[in-house]
PDB file of C-alpha atoms in Angstrom:
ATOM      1  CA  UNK A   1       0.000   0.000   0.000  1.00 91.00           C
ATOM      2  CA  UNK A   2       1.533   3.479  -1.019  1.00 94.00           C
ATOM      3  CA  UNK A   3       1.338   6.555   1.339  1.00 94.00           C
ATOM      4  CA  UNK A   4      -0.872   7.985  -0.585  1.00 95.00           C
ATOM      5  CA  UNK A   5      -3.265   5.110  -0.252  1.00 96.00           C
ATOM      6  CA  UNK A   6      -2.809   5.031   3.752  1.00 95.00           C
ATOM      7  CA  UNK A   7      -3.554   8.412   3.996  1.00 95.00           C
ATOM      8  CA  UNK A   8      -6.663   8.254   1.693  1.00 96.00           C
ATOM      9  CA  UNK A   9      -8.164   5.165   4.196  1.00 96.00           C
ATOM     10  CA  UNK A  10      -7.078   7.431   7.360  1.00 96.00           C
ATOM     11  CA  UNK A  11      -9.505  10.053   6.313  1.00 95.00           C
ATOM     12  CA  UNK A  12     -11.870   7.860   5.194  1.00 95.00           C
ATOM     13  CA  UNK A  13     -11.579   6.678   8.994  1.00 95.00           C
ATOM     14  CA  UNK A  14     -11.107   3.149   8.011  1.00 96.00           C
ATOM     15  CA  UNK A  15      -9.735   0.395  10.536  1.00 96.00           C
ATOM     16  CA  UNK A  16      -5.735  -0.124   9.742  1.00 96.00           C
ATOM     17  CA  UNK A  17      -5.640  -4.236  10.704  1.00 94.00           C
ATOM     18  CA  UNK A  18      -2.507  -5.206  12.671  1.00 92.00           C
ATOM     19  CA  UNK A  19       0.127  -6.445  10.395  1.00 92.00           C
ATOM     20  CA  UNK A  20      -1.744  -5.714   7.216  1.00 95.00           C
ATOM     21  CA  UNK A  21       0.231  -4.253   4.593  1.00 95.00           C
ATOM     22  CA  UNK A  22      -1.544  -0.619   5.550  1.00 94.00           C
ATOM     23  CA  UNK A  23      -0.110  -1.338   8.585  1.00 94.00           C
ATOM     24  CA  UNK A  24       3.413  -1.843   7.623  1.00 95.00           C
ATOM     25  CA  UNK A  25       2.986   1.679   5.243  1.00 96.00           C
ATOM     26  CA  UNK A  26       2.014   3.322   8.778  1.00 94.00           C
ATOM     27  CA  UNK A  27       5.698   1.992  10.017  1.00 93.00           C
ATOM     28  CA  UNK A  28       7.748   2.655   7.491  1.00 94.00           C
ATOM     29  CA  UNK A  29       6.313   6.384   7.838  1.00 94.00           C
ATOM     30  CA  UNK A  30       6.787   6.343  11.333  1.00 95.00           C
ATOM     31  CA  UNK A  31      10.480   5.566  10.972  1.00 96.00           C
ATOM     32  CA  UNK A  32      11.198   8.656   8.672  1.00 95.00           C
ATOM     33  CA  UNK A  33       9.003  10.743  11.167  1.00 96.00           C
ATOM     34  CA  UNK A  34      11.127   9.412  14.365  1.00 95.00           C
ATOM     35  CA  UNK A  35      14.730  10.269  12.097  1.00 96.00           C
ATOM     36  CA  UNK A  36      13.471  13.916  11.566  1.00 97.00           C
ATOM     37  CA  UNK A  37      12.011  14.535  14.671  1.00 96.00           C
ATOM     38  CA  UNK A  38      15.262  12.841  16.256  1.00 96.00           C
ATOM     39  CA  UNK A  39      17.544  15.810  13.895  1.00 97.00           C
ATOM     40  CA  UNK A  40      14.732  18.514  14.966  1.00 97.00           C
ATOM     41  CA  UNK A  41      15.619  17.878  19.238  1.00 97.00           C
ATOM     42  CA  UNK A  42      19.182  16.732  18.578  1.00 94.00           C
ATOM     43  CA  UNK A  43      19.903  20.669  19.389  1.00 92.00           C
ATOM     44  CA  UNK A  44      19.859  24.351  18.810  1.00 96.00           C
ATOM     45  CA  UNK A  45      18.381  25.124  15.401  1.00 97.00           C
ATOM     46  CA  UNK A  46      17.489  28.726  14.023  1.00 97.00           C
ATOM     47  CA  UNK A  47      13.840  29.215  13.281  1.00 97.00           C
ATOM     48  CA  UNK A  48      13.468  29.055  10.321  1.00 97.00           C
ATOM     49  CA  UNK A  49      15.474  25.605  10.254  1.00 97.00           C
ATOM     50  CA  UNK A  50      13.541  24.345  12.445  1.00 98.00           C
ATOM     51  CA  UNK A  51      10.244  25.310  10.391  1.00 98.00           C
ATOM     52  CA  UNK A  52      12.198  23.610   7.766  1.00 97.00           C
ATOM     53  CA  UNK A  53      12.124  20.529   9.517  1.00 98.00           C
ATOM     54  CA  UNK A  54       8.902  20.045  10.585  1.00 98.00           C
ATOM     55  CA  UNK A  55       7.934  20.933   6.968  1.00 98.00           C
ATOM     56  CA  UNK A  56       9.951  17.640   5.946  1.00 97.00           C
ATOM     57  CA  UNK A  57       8.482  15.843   8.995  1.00 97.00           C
ATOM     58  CA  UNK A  58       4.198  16.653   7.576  1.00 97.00           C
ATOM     59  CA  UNK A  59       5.174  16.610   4.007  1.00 95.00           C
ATOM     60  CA  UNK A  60       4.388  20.117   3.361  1.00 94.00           C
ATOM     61  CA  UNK A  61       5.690  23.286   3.431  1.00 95.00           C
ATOM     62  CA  UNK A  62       5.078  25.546   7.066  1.00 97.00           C
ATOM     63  CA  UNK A  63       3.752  29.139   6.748  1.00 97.00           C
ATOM     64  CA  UNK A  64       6.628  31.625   8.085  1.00 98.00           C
ATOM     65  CA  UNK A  65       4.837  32.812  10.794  1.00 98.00           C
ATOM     66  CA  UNK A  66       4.658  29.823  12.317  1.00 98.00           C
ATOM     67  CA  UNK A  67       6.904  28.927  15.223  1.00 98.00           C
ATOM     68  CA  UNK A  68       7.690  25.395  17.231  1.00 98.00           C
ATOM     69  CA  UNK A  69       9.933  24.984  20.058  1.00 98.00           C
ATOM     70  CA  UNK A  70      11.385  21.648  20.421  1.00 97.00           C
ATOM     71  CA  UNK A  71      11.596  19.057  21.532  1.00 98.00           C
ATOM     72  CA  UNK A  72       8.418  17.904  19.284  1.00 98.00           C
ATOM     73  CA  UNK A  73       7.541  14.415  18.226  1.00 96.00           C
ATOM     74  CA  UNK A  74       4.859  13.181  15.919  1.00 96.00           C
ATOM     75  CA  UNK A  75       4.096   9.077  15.582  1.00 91.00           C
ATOM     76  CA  UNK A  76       3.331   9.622  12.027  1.00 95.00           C
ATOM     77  CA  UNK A  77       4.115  13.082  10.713  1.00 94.00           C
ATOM     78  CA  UNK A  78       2.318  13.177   6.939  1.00 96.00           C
ATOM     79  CA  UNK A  79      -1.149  13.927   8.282  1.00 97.00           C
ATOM     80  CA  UNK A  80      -0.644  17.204  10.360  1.00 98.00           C
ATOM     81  CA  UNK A  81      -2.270  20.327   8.518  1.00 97.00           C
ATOM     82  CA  UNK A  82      -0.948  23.687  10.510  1.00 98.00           C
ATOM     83  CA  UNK A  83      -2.567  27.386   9.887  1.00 98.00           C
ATOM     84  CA  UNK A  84      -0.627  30.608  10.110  1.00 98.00           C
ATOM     85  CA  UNK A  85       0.892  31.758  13.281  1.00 98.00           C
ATOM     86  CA  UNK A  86       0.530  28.907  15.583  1.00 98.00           C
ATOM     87  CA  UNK A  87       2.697  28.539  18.174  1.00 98.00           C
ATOM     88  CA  UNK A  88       3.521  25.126  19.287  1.00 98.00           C
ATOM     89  CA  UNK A  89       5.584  24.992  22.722  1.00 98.00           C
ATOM     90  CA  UNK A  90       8.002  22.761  23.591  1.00 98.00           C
ATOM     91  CA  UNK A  91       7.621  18.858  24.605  1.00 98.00           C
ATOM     92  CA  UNK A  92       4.285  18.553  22.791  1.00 98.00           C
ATOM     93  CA  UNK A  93       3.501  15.022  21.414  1.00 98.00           C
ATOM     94  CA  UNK A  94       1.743  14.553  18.205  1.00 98.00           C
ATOM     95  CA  UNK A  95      -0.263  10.789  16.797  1.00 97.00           C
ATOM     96  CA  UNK A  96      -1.212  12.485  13.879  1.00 97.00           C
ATOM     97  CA  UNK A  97      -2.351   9.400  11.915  1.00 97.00           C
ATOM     98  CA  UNK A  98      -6.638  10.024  11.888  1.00 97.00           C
ATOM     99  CA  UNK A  99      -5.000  13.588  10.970  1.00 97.00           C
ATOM    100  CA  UNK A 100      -4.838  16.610  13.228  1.00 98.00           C
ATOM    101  CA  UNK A 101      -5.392  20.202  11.651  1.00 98.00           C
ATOM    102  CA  UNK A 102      -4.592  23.298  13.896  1.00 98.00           C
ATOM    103  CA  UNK A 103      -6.521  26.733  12.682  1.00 98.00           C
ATOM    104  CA  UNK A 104      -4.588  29.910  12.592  1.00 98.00           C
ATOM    105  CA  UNK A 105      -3.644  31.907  15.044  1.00 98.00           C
ATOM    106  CA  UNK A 106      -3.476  28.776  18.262  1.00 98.00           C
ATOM    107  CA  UNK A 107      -1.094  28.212  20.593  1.00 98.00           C
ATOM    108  CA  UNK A 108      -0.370  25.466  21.742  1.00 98.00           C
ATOM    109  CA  UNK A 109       1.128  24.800  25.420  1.00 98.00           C
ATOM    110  CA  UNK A 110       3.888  23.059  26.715  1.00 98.00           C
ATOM    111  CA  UNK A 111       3.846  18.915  26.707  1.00 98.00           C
ATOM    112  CA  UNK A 112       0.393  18.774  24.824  1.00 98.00           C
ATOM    113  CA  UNK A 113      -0.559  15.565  23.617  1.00 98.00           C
ATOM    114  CA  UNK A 114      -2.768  15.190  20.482  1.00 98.00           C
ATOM    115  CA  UNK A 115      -3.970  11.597  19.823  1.00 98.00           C
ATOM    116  CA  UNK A 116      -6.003  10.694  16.502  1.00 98.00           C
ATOM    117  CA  UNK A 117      -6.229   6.874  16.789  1.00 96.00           C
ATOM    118  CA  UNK A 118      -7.644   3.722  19.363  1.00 95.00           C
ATOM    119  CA  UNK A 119      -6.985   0.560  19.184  1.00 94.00           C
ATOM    120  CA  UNK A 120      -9.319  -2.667  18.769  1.00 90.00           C
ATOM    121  CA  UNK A 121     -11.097  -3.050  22.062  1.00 91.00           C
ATOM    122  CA  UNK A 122     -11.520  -7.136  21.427  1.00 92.00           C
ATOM    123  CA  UNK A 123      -8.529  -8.641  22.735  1.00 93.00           C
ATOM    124  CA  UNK A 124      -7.951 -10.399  19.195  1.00 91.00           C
ATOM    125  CA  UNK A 125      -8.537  -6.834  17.611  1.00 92.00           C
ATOM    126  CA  UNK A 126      -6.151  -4.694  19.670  1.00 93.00           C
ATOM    127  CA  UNK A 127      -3.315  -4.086  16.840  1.00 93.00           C
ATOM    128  CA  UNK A 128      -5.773  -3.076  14.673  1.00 95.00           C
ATOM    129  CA  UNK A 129      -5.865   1.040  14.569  1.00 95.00           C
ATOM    130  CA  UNK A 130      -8.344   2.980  14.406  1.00 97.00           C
ATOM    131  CA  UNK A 131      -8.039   6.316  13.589  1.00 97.00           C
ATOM    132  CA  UNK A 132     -10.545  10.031  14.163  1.00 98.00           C
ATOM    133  CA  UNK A 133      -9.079  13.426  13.304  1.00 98.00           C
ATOM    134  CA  UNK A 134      -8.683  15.891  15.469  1.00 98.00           C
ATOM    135  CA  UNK A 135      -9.748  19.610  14.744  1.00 98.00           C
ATOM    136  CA  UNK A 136      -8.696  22.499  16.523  1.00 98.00           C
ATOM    137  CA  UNK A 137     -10.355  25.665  15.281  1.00 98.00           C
ATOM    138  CA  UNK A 138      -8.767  29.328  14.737  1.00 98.00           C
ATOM    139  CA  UNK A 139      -7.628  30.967  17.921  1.00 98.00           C
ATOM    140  CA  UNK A 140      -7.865  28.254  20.259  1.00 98.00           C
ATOM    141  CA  UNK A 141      -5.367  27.876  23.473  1.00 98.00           C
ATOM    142  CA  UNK A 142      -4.624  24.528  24.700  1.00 98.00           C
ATOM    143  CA  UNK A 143      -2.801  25.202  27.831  1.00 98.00           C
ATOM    144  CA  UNK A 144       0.190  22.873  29.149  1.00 98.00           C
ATOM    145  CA  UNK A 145      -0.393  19.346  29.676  1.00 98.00           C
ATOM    146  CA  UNK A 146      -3.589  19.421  27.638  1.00 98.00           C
ATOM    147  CA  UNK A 147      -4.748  15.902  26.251  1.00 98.00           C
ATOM    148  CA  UNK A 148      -7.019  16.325  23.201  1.00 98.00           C
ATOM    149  CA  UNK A 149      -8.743  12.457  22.496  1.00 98.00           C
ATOM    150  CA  UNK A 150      -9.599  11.129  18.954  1.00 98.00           C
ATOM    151  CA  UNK A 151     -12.465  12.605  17.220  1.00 98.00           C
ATOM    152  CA  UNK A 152     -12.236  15.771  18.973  1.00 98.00           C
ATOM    153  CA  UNK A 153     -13.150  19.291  17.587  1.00 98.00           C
ATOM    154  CA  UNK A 154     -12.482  22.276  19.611  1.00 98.00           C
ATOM    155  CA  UNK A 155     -14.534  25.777  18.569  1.00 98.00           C
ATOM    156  CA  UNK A 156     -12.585  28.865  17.623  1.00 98.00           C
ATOM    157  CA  UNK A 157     -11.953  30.988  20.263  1.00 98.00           C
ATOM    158  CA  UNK A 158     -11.826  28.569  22.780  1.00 98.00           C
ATOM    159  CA  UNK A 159      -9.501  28.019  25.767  1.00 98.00           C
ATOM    160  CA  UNK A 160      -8.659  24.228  27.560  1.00 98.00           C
ATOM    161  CA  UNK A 161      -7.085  24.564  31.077  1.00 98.00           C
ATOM    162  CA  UNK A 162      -3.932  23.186  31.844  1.00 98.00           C
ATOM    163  CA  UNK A 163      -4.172  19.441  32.415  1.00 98.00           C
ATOM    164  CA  UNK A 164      -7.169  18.960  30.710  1.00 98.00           C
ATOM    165  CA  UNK A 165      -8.562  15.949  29.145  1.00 98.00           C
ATOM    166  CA  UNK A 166     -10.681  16.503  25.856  1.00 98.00           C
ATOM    167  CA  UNK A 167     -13.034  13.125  25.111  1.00 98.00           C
ATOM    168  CA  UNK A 168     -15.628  15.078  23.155  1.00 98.00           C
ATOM    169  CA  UNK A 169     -16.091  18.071  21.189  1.00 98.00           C
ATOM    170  CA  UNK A 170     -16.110  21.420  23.093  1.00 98.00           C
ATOM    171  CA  UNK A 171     -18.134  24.562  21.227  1.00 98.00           C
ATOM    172  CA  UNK A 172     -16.296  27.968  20.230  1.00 98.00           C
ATOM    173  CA  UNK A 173     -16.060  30.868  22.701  1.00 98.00           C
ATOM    174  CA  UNK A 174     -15.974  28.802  25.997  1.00 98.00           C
ATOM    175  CA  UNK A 175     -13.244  27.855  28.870  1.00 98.00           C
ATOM    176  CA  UNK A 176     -12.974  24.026  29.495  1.00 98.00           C
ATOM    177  CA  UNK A 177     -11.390  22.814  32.079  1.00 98.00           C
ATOM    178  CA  UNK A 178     -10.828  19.503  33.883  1.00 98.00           C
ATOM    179  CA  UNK A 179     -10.742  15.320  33.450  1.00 96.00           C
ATOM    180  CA  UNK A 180     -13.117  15.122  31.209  1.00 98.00           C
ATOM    181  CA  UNK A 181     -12.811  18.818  30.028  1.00 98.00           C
ATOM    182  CA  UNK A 182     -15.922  20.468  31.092  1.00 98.00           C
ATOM    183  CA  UNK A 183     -17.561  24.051  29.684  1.00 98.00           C
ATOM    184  CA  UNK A 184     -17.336  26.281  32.593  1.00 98.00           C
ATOM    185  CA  UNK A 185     -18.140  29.505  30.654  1.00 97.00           C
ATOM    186  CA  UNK A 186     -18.186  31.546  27.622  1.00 97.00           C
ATOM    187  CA  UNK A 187     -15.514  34.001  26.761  1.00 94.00           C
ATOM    188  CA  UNK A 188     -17.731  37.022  25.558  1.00 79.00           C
TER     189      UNK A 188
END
């Protein structure tokens, strides 16, 4: 199976069975994504080397005003989709594989994780993947520590409190906060 197949059956959200030749696509892409995210936190790097990196690491090119501080890692790497001026802090944590895209103008705290795939809850099922995108809308702040959960969309505008855990989509304009993130008010 080609890349370009894989990434077609990701969006479609279909299963990726354990050992199945999608599966060993998913791999082989994870071991380019580990060697450029190993030369991205293997030290100092200007900016705009480092935006050069993580350009080779999703496969496309990263707007100028966008700025990461490493260390950064992504599982996967080819199905991240990044707006203008987003600021990704340092230690964040990317499985990008159901895709994650990241509006303009966001911020993301330090150690975030964004996860985009479960596995098979059956025991004889567990190596299968299954992967749901992630969305996070224009202007959103995910403070540190934030865990955003498969399938998740997040409203523009929006804050999460540090340490949160998003399981299900939270609106635009509001505060979450908590384990599960909770609305605890609107921003206007």
């Amino acid at each position: 199976m080609s890349l370009t197949d894989l990434l077609a059956a990701l969006d479609a959200g279909e299963t990726i069975a354990g050992g199945s030749p999608g599966h060993a696509t998913m791999h082989a892409a994870s071991q380019e994504a580990l060697r450029i995210a190993g030369e991205l936190n293997s030290g100092y790097h200007p900016p705009a080397r480092v935006r050069a990196l993580l350009g080779a690491l999703i496969g496309r090119p990263v707007d100028a005003s966008v700025t990461l501080f490493p260390p950064f890692t992504a599982d996967f790497g080819k199905n991240i989709r990044l707006g203008e001026r987003v600021f990704i802090n340092s230690g964040c944590r990317f499985q990008d594989q159901g895709g994650i895209t990241i509006g303009d103008d966001c911020l993301i705290g330090h150690n975030a994780v964004i996860a985009t795939l479960q596995h098979g809850m059956h025991p004889a099922h567990r190596a299968d993947l299954i992967p749901a995108p992630v969305v996070i809308g224009r202007n959103v702040w995910l403070g540190a520590n934030v865990t955003v959960l498969p399938g998740v969309t997040i409203g523009a505008d929006s804050v999460i409190g540090a340490g949160s855990v998003v399981t299900k989509d939270i609106p635009a304009g509001v505060i979450a906060v908590g384990s599960p993130a909770r609305v605890v008010r609107a921003l206007s």
